[in-house]
Short mmCIF file of C-alpha atoms and ligand atoms in Angstrom, two decimals:
data_model
loop_
_atom_site.label_atom_id
_atom_site.label_comp_id
_atom_site.label_asym_id
_atom_site.label_seq_id
_atom_site.Cartn_x
_atom_site.Cartn_y
_atom_site.Cartn_z
CA UNK A 199 254.53 0.06 26.93
CA UNK A 200 251.78 -1.93 25.25
CA UNK A 201 250.72 -1.18 21.68
CA UNK A 202 247.73 -2.03 19.54
CA UNK A 203 246.07 -1.03 16.26
CA UNK A 204 242.48 0.05 15.83
CA UNK A 205 240.26 1.62 13.20
CA UNK A 206 237.43 3.83 14.39
CA UNK A 207 236.46 7.43 14.86
CA UNK A 208 238.14 9.58 17.49
CA UNK A 209 234.96 10.81 19.18
CA UNK A 210 233.98 7.21 19.93
CA UNK A 211 237.21 6.17 21.68
CA UNK A 212 236.76 5.26 25.33
CA UNK A 213 240.30 6.02 26.32
CA UNK A 214 242.09 8.23 28.81
CA UNK A 215 243.31 10.45 25.98
CA UNK A 216 242.75 10.92 22.27
CA UNK A 217 245.66 12.52 20.37
CA UNK A 218 244.99 14.53 17.21
CA UNK A 219 247.05 16.94 15.14
CA UNK A 220 246.69 20.61 14.18
CA UNK A 221 248.55 22.17 11.24
CA UNK A 222 249.94 25.68 11.32
CA UNK A 223 248.22 28.07 11.15
CA UNK A 224 245.16 26.76 13.01
CA UNK A 225 244.07 24.01 10.65
CA UNK A 226 242.50 20.91 12.17
CA UNK A 227 243.45 17.52 10.72
CA UNK A 228 240.59 15.20 9.74
CA UNK A 229 240.41 13.31 13.06
CA UNK A 230 240.52 16.65 14.90
CA UNK A 231 237.63 17.85 12.73
CA UNK A 232 235.59 14.77 13.63
CA UNK A 233 236.15 15.49 17.30
CA UNK A 234 235.27 19.12 16.71
CA UNK A 235 232.03 18.18 15.03
CA UNK A 236 231.05 15.90 17.92
CA UNK A 237 231.99 18.69 20.33
CA UNK A 238 229.99 21.25 18.36
CA UNK A 239 232.88 23.49 17.48
CA UNK A 240 234.65 23.37 20.83
CA UNK A 241 238.06 22.69 19.29
CA UNK A 242 237.78 25.12 16.39
CA UNK A 243 236.77 27.82 18.89
CA UNK A 244 239.86 27.19 20.97
CA UNK A 245 242.05 27.22 17.92
CA UNK A 246 240.45 30.41 16.61
CA UNK A 247 241.08 32.13 19.95
CA UNK A 248 244.78 31.34 19.55
CA UNK A 249 245.27 28.63 22.19
CA UNK A 250 246.78 26.27 19.63
CA UNK A 251 248.49 27.76 16.60
CA UNK A 252 249.75 24.41 15.31
CA UNK A 253 253.44 25.19 15.79
CA UNK A 254 255.57 22.05 15.43
CA UNK A 255 256.20 20.41 18.79
CA UNK A 256 253.56 22.39 20.72
CA UNK A 257 250.85 20.56 22.66
CA UNK A 258 247.59 21.48 24.36
CA UNK A 259 245.86 19.15 26.80
CA UNK A 260 242.07 19.46 27.15
CA UNK A 261 239.76 17.80 29.67
CA UNK A 262 236.12 16.73 29.36
CA UNK A 263 235.66 17.83 25.79
CA UNK A 264 231.88 17.74 25.16
CA UNK A 265 230.45 15.10 22.84
CA UNK A 266 233.38 12.67 23.24
CA UNK A 267 233.81 9.45 25.24
CA UNK A 268 237.44 10.02 26.22
CA UNK A 269 238.70 11.75 29.40
CA UNK A 270 241.15 14.00 27.59
CA UNK A 271 242.04 15.33 24.17
CA UNK A 272 245.64 16.17 23.35
CA UNK A 273 246.16 18.59 20.48
CA UNK A 274 249.59 18.35 18.88
CA UNK A 275 251.02 21.06 16.66
CA UNK A 276 252.38 19.73 13.35
CA UNK A 277 253.85 22.83 11.73
CA UNK A 278 252.94 23.88 8.19
CA UNK A 279 251.09 21.24 6.17
CA UNK A 280 253.29 21.87 3.11
CA UNK A 281 256.43 21.21 5.16
CA UNK A 282 255.12 18.10 6.90
CA UNK A 283 257.68 15.34 6.24
CA UNK A 284 259.28 12.38 8.07
CA UNK A 285 261.03 14.48 10.67
CA UNK A 286 257.91 16.48 11.51
CA UNK A 287 255.89 13.27 11.78
CA UNK A 288 258.21 11.58 14.29
CA UNK A 289 258.68 14.90 16.08
CA UNK A 290 254.92 15.16 16.62
CA UNK A 291 254.76 11.59 17.97
CA UNK A 292 257.62 12.33 20.35
CA UNK A 293 256.02 15.53 21.61
CA UNK A 294 252.71 13.70 22.15
CA UNK A 295 254.23 10.79 24.05
CA UNK A 296 256.36 13.06 26.23
CA UNK A 297 253.30 15.10 27.17
CA UNK A 298 251.18 11.99 27.77
CA UNK A 299 253.81 10.73 30.19
CA UNK A 300 253.36 13.87 32.26
CA UNK A 301 249.57 13.57 32.48
CA UNK A 302 247.56 11.06 34.47
CA UNK A 303 246.58 9.14 31.35
CA UNK A 304 247.55 5.47 31.44
CA UNK A 305 246.37 4.83 27.91
CA UNK A 306 245.89 6.86 24.77
CA UNK A 307 244.62 6.56 21.20
CA UNK A 308 246.88 8.32 18.79
CA UNK A 309 245.42 9.54 15.48
CA UNK A 310 248.65 11.09 14.18
CA UNK A 311 249.18 7.79 12.34
CA UNK A 312 246.37 8.81 9.97
CA UNK A 313 248.16 11.90 8.69
CA UNK A 314 249.64 11.47 5.22
CA UNK A 315 253.40 11.81 4.87
CA UNK A 316 254.67 12.28 1.33
CA UNK A 317 255.93 9.02 -0.20
CA UNK A 318 255.32 7.07 3.03
CA UNK A 319 252.87 4.24 3.52
CA UNK A 320 250.65 3.43 6.48
CA UNK A 321 253.16 0.68 7.39
CA UNK A 322 255.92 3.29 7.54
CA UNK A 323 253.83 5.55 9.77
CA UNK A 324 253.00 2.72 12.16
CA UNK A 325 256.61 1.51 12.38
CA UNK A 326 257.90 5.02 12.99
CA UNK A 327 255.21 5.77 15.57
CA UNK A 328 256.12 2.71 17.64
CA UNK A 329 259.83 3.47 17.33
CA UNK A 330 259.50 7.18 18.15
CA UNK A 331 257.22 6.49 21.13
CA UNK A 332 259.68 4.04 22.67
CA UNK A 333 262.65 6.22 21.85
CA UNK A 334 261.02 9.23 23.52
CA UNK A 335 260.39 7.31 26.74
CA UNK A 336 263.85 5.66 26.83
CA UNK A 337 265.73 6.13 30.08
CA UNK A 338 269.09 4.89 31.28
CA UNK A 339 269.03 5.14 35.07
CA UNK A 340 270.48 1.75 36.06
CA UNK A 341 273.29 3.56 37.87
CA UNK A 342 271.25 6.24 39.65
CA UNK A 343 270.43 5.48 43.27
CA UNK A 344 267.29 7.63 42.96
CA UNK A 345 265.43 6.99 39.71
CA UNK A 346 263.67 9.96 38.10
CA UNK A 347 260.28 8.33 38.39
CA UNK A 348 257.36 9.06 36.16
CA UNK A 349 254.34 9.17 38.48
CA UNK A 350 251.78 7.73 36.09
CA UNK A 351 253.59 6.58 32.97
CA UNK A 352 251.75 5.90 29.74
CA UNK A 353 251.12 2.15 29.62
CA UNK A 354 249.11 1.59 26.49
CA UNK A 355 249.14 3.30 23.13
CA UNK A 356 246.54 2.53 20.46
CA UNK A 357 247.50 3.51 16.93
CA UNK A 358 244.58 4.54 14.76
CA UNK A 359 244.28 3.62 11.10
CA UNK A 360 241.71 5.19 8.83
CA UNK A 361 240.43 2.10 7.02
CA UNK A 362 239.72 -1.45 8.14
CA UNK A 363 241.58 -2.86 5.13
CA UNK A 364 244.77 -1.29 6.52
CA UNK A 365 244.58 -3.27 9.76
CA UNK A 366 246.62 -6.32 8.67
CA UNK A 367 249.46 -4.29 7.19
CA UNK A 368 249.46 -2.04 10.21
CA UNK A 369 249.64 -5.02 12.61
CA UNK A 370 252.64 -6.39 10.70
CA UNK A 371 254.35 -3.02 10.68
CA UNK A 372 253.71 -2.62 14.40
CA UNK A 373 255.44 -5.93 15.13
CA UNK A 374 258.40 -4.77 13.00
CA UNK A 375 258.54 -1.38 14.69
CA UNK A 376 258.54 -2.94 18.14
CA UNK A 377 261.30 -5.40 17.19
CA UNK A 378 263.45 -2.60 15.76
CA UNK A 379 262.79 -0.44 18.82
CA UNK A 380 263.92 -3.30 21.03
CA UNK A 381 267.13 -3.58 19.00
CA UNK A 382 267.71 0.17 19.31
CA UNK A 383 267.14 0.16 23.08
CA UNK A 384 269.49 -2.81 23.46
CA UNK A 385 272.21 -0.97 21.53
CA UNK A 386 271.67 2.20 23.56
CA UNK A 387 271.89 0.30 26.84
CA UNK A 388 275.17 -1.36 25.86
CA UNK A 389 276.59 1.96 24.67
CA UNK A 390 275.57 3.85 27.81
CA UNK A 391 276.93 1.26 30.25
CA UNK A 392 280.06 2.64 31.95
CA UNK A 393 283.40 1.31 30.73
CA UNK A 394 284.36 -0.18 34.11
CA UNK A 395 281.40 -2.52 33.61
CA UNK A 396 281.21 -2.77 29.83
CA UNK A 397 284.54 -4.46 29.11
CA UNK A 398 285.11 -7.15 26.45
CA UNK A 399 284.14 -10.03 28.76
CA UNK A 400 280.95 -8.26 29.85
CA UNK A 401 280.02 -7.49 26.26
CA UNK A 402 280.56 -11.15 25.38
CA UNK A 403 278.38 -12.24 28.30
CA UNK A 404 275.59 -9.88 27.20
CA UNK A 405 275.80 -11.23 23.66
CA UNK A 406 275.73 -14.78 24.97
CA UNK A 407 272.68 -14.11 27.14
CA UNK A 408 270.85 -12.60 24.18
CA UNK A 409 271.83 -15.56 22.00
CA UNK A 410 270.40 -17.94 24.55
CA UNK A 411 267.14 -16.02 24.79
CA UNK A 412 266.68 -15.88 21.01
CA UNK A 413 268.19 -19.30 20.22
CA UNK A 414 271.05 -17.88 18.17
CA UNK A 415 274.33 -19.65 17.54
CA UNK A 416 277.07 -18.19 19.74
CA UNK A 417 280.81 -18.63 19.87
CA UNK A 418 283.24 -16.55 21.92
CA UNK A 419 286.93 -16.78 21.04
CA UNK A 420 289.48 -15.92 23.72
CA UNK A 421 293.04 -14.62 23.43
CA UNK A 422 294.63 -18.07 22.98
CA UNK A 423 292.26 -19.04 20.18
CA UNK A 424 292.85 -15.74 18.41
CA UNK A 425 296.59 -16.13 18.77
CA UNK A 426 296.47 -19.62 17.25
CA UNK A 427 294.49 -18.24 14.31
CA UNK A 428 297.01 -15.42 13.84
CA UNK A 429 294.90 -12.39 14.70
CA UNK A 430 297.99 -10.50 15.75
CA UNK A 431 296.76 -7.10 14.64
CA UNK A 432 293.71 -7.34 16.90
CA UNK A 433 295.83 -8.67 19.75
CA UNK A 434 298.30 -5.79 19.36
CA UNK A 435 295.51 -3.43 20.44
CA UNK A 436 294.55 -5.56 23.45
CA UNK A 437 298.10 -5.79 24.81
CA UNK A 438 298.02 -2.66 26.94
CA UNK A 439 294.90 -3.64 28.85
CA UNK A 440 294.35 -5.97 31.77
CA UNK A 441 290.99 -6.85 30.22
CA UNK A 442 291.32 -9.89 27.96
CA UNK A 443 290.01 -9.46 24.40
CA UNK A 444 287.07 -11.46 23.02
CA UNK A 445 285.87 -12.24 19.54
CA UNK A 446 282.09 -12.59 19.66
CA UNK A 447 280.31 -14.50 16.88
CA UNK A 448 276.52 -14.82 16.78
CA UNK A 449 274.45 -16.40 14.05
CA UNK A 450 270.78 -16.27 13.20
CA UNK A 451 269.45 -18.77 10.71
CA UNK A 452 266.09 -17.70 9.34
CA UNK A 453 266.86 -18.51 5.70
CA UNK A 454 267.49 -21.76 3.89
CA UNK A 455 270.60 -23.68 4.95
CA UNK A 456 272.17 -22.97 1.55
CA UNK A 457 271.56 -19.20 1.69
CA UNK A 458 274.80 -17.29 2.13
CA UNK A 459 274.66 -15.06 5.20
CA UNK A 460 274.88 -11.32 5.52
CA UNK A 461 277.74 -10.69 7.95
CA UNK A 462 277.76 -7.61 10.18
CA UNK A 463 281.04 -6.68 11.86
CA UNK A 464 280.96 -4.14 14.70
CA UNK A 465 283.90 -2.29 16.29
CA UNK A 466 283.91 -3.18 19.97
CA UNK A 467 286.53 -0.99 21.63
CA UNK A 468 285.03 -0.83 25.12
CA UNK A 469 287.25 2.11 25.97
CA UNK A 470 289.65 4.00 23.70
CA UNK A 471 292.31 5.94 25.59
CA UNK A 472 294.35 6.07 22.39
CA UNK A 473 296.95 3.73 23.93
CA UNK A 474 300.53 5.06 23.95
CA UNK A 475 299.40 7.70 21.41
CA UNK A 476 297.17 8.85 24.25
CA UNK A 477 294.19 11.12 23.73
CA UNK A 478 293.77 14.51 25.44
CA UNK A 479 291.75 14.48 28.68
CA UNK A 480 288.80 16.57 27.50
CA UNK A 481 285.73 14.44 26.79
CA UNK A 482 287.72 11.24 26.98
CA UNK A 483 284.80 9.70 28.88
CA UNK A 484 282.96 9.63 25.56
CA UNK A 485 285.35 6.98 24.35
CA UNK A 486 283.22 4.49 26.27
CA UNK A 487 280.99 4.83 23.19
CA UNK A 488 283.74 3.35 21.02
CA UNK A 489 281.89 0.02 21.13
CA UNK A 490 278.71 1.46 19.59
CA UNK A 491 279.41 -0.31 16.28
CA UNK A 492 279.37 -3.59 18.20
CA UNK A 493 276.24 -2.52 20.07
CA UNK A 494 274.46 -1.69 16.80
CA UNK A 495 275.17 -5.02 15.13
CA UNK A 496 274.08 -6.87 18.28
CA UNK A 497 270.90 -4.76 18.38
CA UNK A 498 270.32 -5.51 14.71
CA UNK A 499 270.58 -9.29 15.06
CA UNK A 500 268.23 -9.05 18.01
CA UNK A 501 265.65 -7.20 15.90
CA UNK A 502 266.12 -9.58 12.94
CA UNK A 503 265.59 -12.62 15.16
CA UNK A 504 262.50 -11.06 16.78
CA UNK A 505 261.05 -10.38 13.33
CA UNK A 506 262.03 -13.90 12.22
CA UNK A 507 263.34 -12.52 8.96
CA UNK A 508 263.77 -15.20 6.29
CA UNK A 509 267.53 -14.77 5.89
CA UNK A 510 270.79 -15.86 7.48
CA UNK A 511 272.71 -13.32 9.49
CA UNK A 512 276.05 -13.53 11.28
CA UNK A 513 277.48 -10.92 13.60
CA UNK A 514 281.20 -10.66 14.38
CA UNK A 515 282.40 -8.37 17.17
CA UNK A 516 286.09 -7.88 17.94
CA UNK A 517 286.00 -6.62 21.54
CA UNK A 518 289.07 -5.03 23.14
CA UNK A 519 290.07 -2.20 25.45
CA UNK A 520 292.71 0.23 24.12
CA UNK A 521 294.96 1.21 27.04
CA UNK A 522 298.53 2.41 27.52
CA UNK A 523 300.69 0.14 29.69
CA UNK A 524 304.06 -1.54 30.01
CA UNK A 525 303.05 -4.20 27.54
CA UNK A 526 301.17 -1.93 25.15
CA UNK A 527 301.96 -1.62 21.45
CA UNK A 528 304.31 1.21 20.50
CA UNK A 529 304.27 3.55 17.51
CA UNK A 530 306.65 1.85 15.10
CA UNK A 531 305.66 -1.71 16.00
CA UNK A 532 305.01 -3.96 13.00
CA UNK A 533 302.40 -6.70 13.24
CA UNK A 534 301.21 -9.43 10.89
CA UNK A 535 297.45 -9.50 10.46
CA UNK A 536 295.34 -12.66 10.01
CA UNK A 537 295.37 -11.98 6.25
CA UNK A 538 299.18 -12.22 6.20
CA UNK A 539 299.59 -8.52 5.34
CA UNK A 540 301.93 -6.60 7.64
CA UNK A 541 301.06 -3.29 9.32
CA UNK A 542 303.30 -0.61 10.76
CA UNK A 543 301.44 0.87 13.72
CA UNK A 544 302.34 4.55 13.49
CA UNK A 545 299.59 5.66 15.84
CA UNK A 546 298.11 3.38 18.49
CA UNK A 547 294.98 5.55 18.48
CA UNK A 548 294.08 4.27 15.01
CA UNK A 549 293.13 1.00 16.70
CA UNK A 550 289.68 0.42 15.22
CA UNK A 551 291.03 -0.61 11.84
CA UNK A 552 293.58 -2.89 13.54
CA UNK A 553 290.87 -4.99 15.17
CA UNK A 554 288.44 -4.73 12.25
CA UNK A 555 290.92 -5.99 9.66
CA UNK A 556 291.31 -9.30 11.49
CA UNK A 557 287.56 -9.61 12.08
CA UNK A 558 286.93 -8.88 8.38
CA UNK A 559 289.39 -11.59 7.34
CA UNK A 560 287.75 -13.95 9.81
CA UNK A 561 284.39 -13.19 8.14
CA UNK A 562 285.60 -14.95 4.95
CA UNK A 563 284.96 -18.32 6.58
CA UNK A 564 281.22 -17.70 6.54
CA UNK A 565 281.25 -17.39 2.73
CA UNK A 566 279.20 -14.23 3.05
CA UNK A 567 276.77 -12.80 0.55
CA UNK A 568 277.63 -9.31 1.82
CA UNK A 569 279.73 -7.95 4.70
CA UNK A 570 278.94 -4.63 6.37
CA UNK A 571 281.17 -3.27 9.11
CA UNK A 572 280.03 -0.57 11.51
CA UNK A 573 282.54 1.49 13.47
CA UNK A 574 283.09 4.71 15.40
CA UNK A 575 286.21 4.89 13.30
CA UNK A 576 287.40 8.45 12.72
CA UNK A 577 287.12 11.95 14.14
CA UNK A 578 287.59 13.04 10.52
CA UNK A 579 284.17 11.62 9.66
CA UNK A 580 282.61 13.86 12.31
CA UNK A 581 284.39 16.85 10.77
CA UNK A 582 283.08 15.91 7.32
CA UNK A 583 279.46 14.99 8.09
CA UNK A 584 278.79 16.24 11.61
CA UNK A 585 276.21 14.40 13.67
CA UNK A 586 273.63 14.07 10.90
CA UNK A 587 274.83 11.41 8.48
CA UNK A 588 276.99 8.34 8.93
CA UNK A 589 279.83 7.93 6.43
CA UNK A 590 279.19 5.16 3.91
CA UNK A 591 281.77 3.37 1.78
CA UNK A 592 281.13 0.37 -0.44
CA UNK A 593 282.98 -1.87 -2.87
CA UNK A 594 279.90 -1.95 -5.15
CA UNK A 595 277.61 0.94 -6.07
CA UNK A 596 274.53 -1.27 -5.88
CA UNK A 597 275.24 -2.06 -2.26
CA UNK A 598 275.87 1.61 -1.48
CA UNK A 599 272.54 2.49 -3.10
CA UNK A 600 270.64 -0.13 -1.11
CA UNK A 601 272.12 1.12 2.16
CA UNK A 602 271.50 4.78 1.32
CA UNK A 603 267.89 3.95 0.55
CA UNK A 604 267.48 1.98 3.76
CA UNK A 605 268.89 4.93 5.70
CA UNK A 606 266.49 7.27 3.96
CA UNK A 607 263.47 5.05 4.63
CA UNK A 608 264.45 4.61 8.29
CA UNK A 609 265.34 8.29 8.68
CA UNK A 610 268.81 7.16 9.81
CA UNK A 611 270.76 8.58 6.95
CA UNK A 612 274.21 7.92 5.52
CA UNK A 613 276.26 9.72 2.88
CA UNK A 614 278.38 7.99 0.24
CA UNK A 615 282.11 8.82 0.27
CA UNK A 616 284.71 7.59 -2.24
CA UNK A 617 287.03 4.61 -1.89
CA UNK A 618 289.16 5.44 -4.95
CA UNK A 619 292.56 3.81 -5.25
CA UNK A 620 294.14 7.27 -5.51
CA UNK A 621 293.83 7.49 -1.73
CA UNK A 622 295.60 4.16 -1.11
CA UNK A 623 299.07 5.62 -1.52
CA UNK A 624 298.57 7.68 1.65
CA UNK A 625 298.88 4.41 3.59
CA UNK A 626 302.39 3.61 2.29
CA UNK A 627 304.98 2.47 4.81
CA UNK A 628 308.72 2.18 4.16
CA UNK A 629 308.91 -0.86 6.46
CA UNK A 630 305.66 -2.84 6.18
CA UNK A 631 302.89 -3.55 3.66
CA UNK A 632 301.00 -0.53 4.98
CA UNK A 633 300.87 2.00 7.77
CA UNK A 634 297.81 2.23 10.01
CA UNK A 635 297.36 5.98 9.39
CA UNK A 636 297.32 8.11 6.28
CA UNK A 637 298.37 11.56 7.37
CA UNK A 638 296.32 14.69 7.98
CA UNK A 639 293.97 14.69 5.00
CA UNK A 640 290.92 12.57 4.14
CA UNK A 641 291.03 10.69 7.44
CA UNK A 642 287.67 8.91 7.08
CA UNK A 643 288.55 7.81 3.57
CA UNK A 644 292.04 6.51 4.35
CA UNK A 645 290.60 4.52 7.25
CA UNK A 646 288.08 2.95 4.86
CA UNK A 647 290.85 2.36 2.31
CA UNK A 648 292.79 0.48 4.97
CA UNK A 649 289.78 -1.80 5.54
CA UNK A 650 289.31 -2.24 1.78
CA UNK A 651 292.60 -4.13 1.69
CA UNK A 652 291.02 -6.85 3.82
CA UNK A 653 287.67 -7.18 2.09
CA UNK A 654 288.55 -8.18 -1.47
CA UNK A 655 286.88 -11.58 -1.29
CA UNK A 656 283.28 -10.40 -0.91
CA UNK A 657 280.91 -7.46 -1.45
CA UNK A 658 281.57 -5.08 1.38
CA UNK A 659 280.35 -1.83 2.87
CA UNK A 660 281.64 0.23 5.76
CA UNK A 661 279.66 2.64 7.94
CA UNK A 662 281.66 5.22 9.92
CA UNK A 663 279.32 6.16 12.77
CA UNK A 664 281.75 8.33 14.77
CA UNK A 665 279.37 11.31 14.48
CA UNK A 666 276.04 9.51 14.79
CA UNK A 667 276.42 6.78 17.43
CA UNK A 668 276.04 9.08 20.40
CA UNK A 669 275.13 12.59 21.48
CA UNK A 670 277.36 14.84 23.59
CA UNK A 671 276.34 17.66 25.89
CA UNK A 672 273.08 17.93 27.81
CA UNK A 673 271.44 14.82 26.45
CA UNK A 674 274.62 12.78 26.32
CA UNK A 675 274.00 9.17 25.41
CA UNK A 676 274.04 6.44 22.79
CA UNK A 677 271.54 6.92 19.93
CA UNK A 678 271.24 3.32 18.78
CA UNK A 679 272.14 4.38 15.24
CA UNK A 680 272.53 2.74 12.74
CA UNK A 681 270.17 -0.03 13.95
CA UNK A 682 267.27 1.60 12.01
CA UNK A 683 269.31 1.70 8.78
CA UNK A 684 270.59 -1.86 9.13
CA UNK A 685 267.23 -3.37 10.05
CA UNK A 686 265.56 -1.63 7.10
CA UNK A 687 268.26 -2.93 4.80
CA UNK A 688 267.58 -6.46 6.07
CA UNK A 689 263.79 -6.00 5.86
CA UNK A 690 264.23 -4.87 2.27
CA UNK A 691 266.46 -7.85 1.44
CA UNK A 692 264.01 -10.24 3.04
CA UNK A 693 261.18 -8.75 0.99
CA UNK A 694 259.36 -7.87 4.20
CA UNK A 695 258.94 -4.18 3.42
CA UNK A 696 255.83 -2.79 1.79
N1 BES B 932 287.44 6.03 18.27
C1 BES B 932 288.25 6.97 17.59
C2 BES B 932 287.45 7.83 16.61
C3 BES B 932 286.61 8.91 17.22
C4 BES B 932 287.19 10.06 17.73
C5 BES B 932 285.25 8.81 17.20
C6 BES B 932 286.40 11.06 18.24
C7 BES B 932 284.44 9.84 17.69
C8 BES B 932 285.03 10.96 18.22
C9 BES B 932 289.32 6.26 16.79
O1 BES B 932 289.84 5.12 17.36
C10 BES B 932 290.46 7.22 16.66
O2 BES B 932 291.04 7.55 17.65
N2 BES B 932 290.75 7.64 15.43
C11 BES B 932 291.79 8.58 15.20
C12 BES B 932 292.52 8.13 13.96
C13 BES B 932 293.78 8.92 13.71
C14 BES B 932 294.81 8.60 14.76
C15 BES B 932 294.30 8.56 12.34
C16 BES B 932 291.16 9.95 14.99
O3 BES B 932 290.11 10.04 14.36
O4 BES B 932 291.69 10.90 15.52
MN1 MN B 933 291.41 5.53 18.71
ZN1 ZN B 934 288.56 4.11 18.60
#
């Protein structure tokens, strides 16, 4: 879809469709009023007769509205004006774009961008409009022999701004929104790809292809190289699979050579059977999404490179498949991690931390400014926070605050959980430096505490995205979260946010 920015009045738009909002109950927004005036009360009459109450998510398509230059007018319900916030704003954009896709309109001018959202700037509204529009039209049908075709898809969306002096900021925000949306779609595509295709080698090849396109540094370590380094914890997870493990390292250099990089580490378990501690059969297919942390950091570096952010960014992805097999790790095995610390593997299904700990130690060599790991790490995090917020842990409160704020701004929220030392004793092992599980309680926290033992040399945060990386049920699929949070954090750091 093509996007552009324009300032001008709705009744003068020569487009296939003009989109304006209506608050509940029956209150026209300013652009809708302008149309109504040009149409000599045509819209207010309709609204008064009850054809559009303004209920959130409702739409009404009108043809040949008198006094206007456009072919169609789409009224979009916004809900109550007092309750109109971020979620209602993006919801209205989604509803509009979905409806537009079902009409014959190839292009549309959307005036929802002119509606004030508390605490949010015009740049925010433009970014979110671009992101929501692309998210709403996302499809993953690469593996369907018959594609569900849209007969006349929307090809061009023009975002209206009220004042000419907003044009420059809006153009900038549009470019950002499109870059972030591209990162989100990339992450969703990787996540949705079936696990017989998306294995560690495939993921590495995808990363490599992206690196080439965007001129990023790229290094892929294979099993031998990892063995020589001593990444025996990571390799213990890969043992049961016929798919060889890969360590993917990408780097984007948009800052000064001397600037320390932000390092993002993403869990890349391309399929998690649990290994010898095998998972139950129900919904096991969803464990193809166990590489969504990897997908999100790859999507984030893609967006950062597209936006040419003035900072240095490195992405590290440990990619493995967790399978049972004759050579698989057993409960009771003890391995020595890259850091030198030993781990008793009590449960082979707690594999995420086993690959992340070696990747986090490996990250030290980049002398990072900050390290953030992203992982579908624990079912316990889903129990605690559901599918709304990602779990956030951080070694410094300032870093936690910055990430919480970024999540809030991007409407991709996280919630801060504690990393107190009191929880560390749950990881005690009688035979090794630590066990890889902590017992029945506080599962998300003990997993984070395990990682904390490997991240003492830099400022570090951990995002547990087990509940937010994908949706189950009818609209099963990867969400692309937390690409919005991470990209906003980077935008903020780079001083590129309004
Ligand atoms: N990938 C899973 C976590 C997961 C489970 C995410 C369900 C989303 C939905 C992870 O590798 C895992 O299996 N964790 C175990 C840890 C336990 C053995 C300590 C879990 O959460 O059950
Ligand atoms: Mn597991
Ligand atoms: Zn897992």
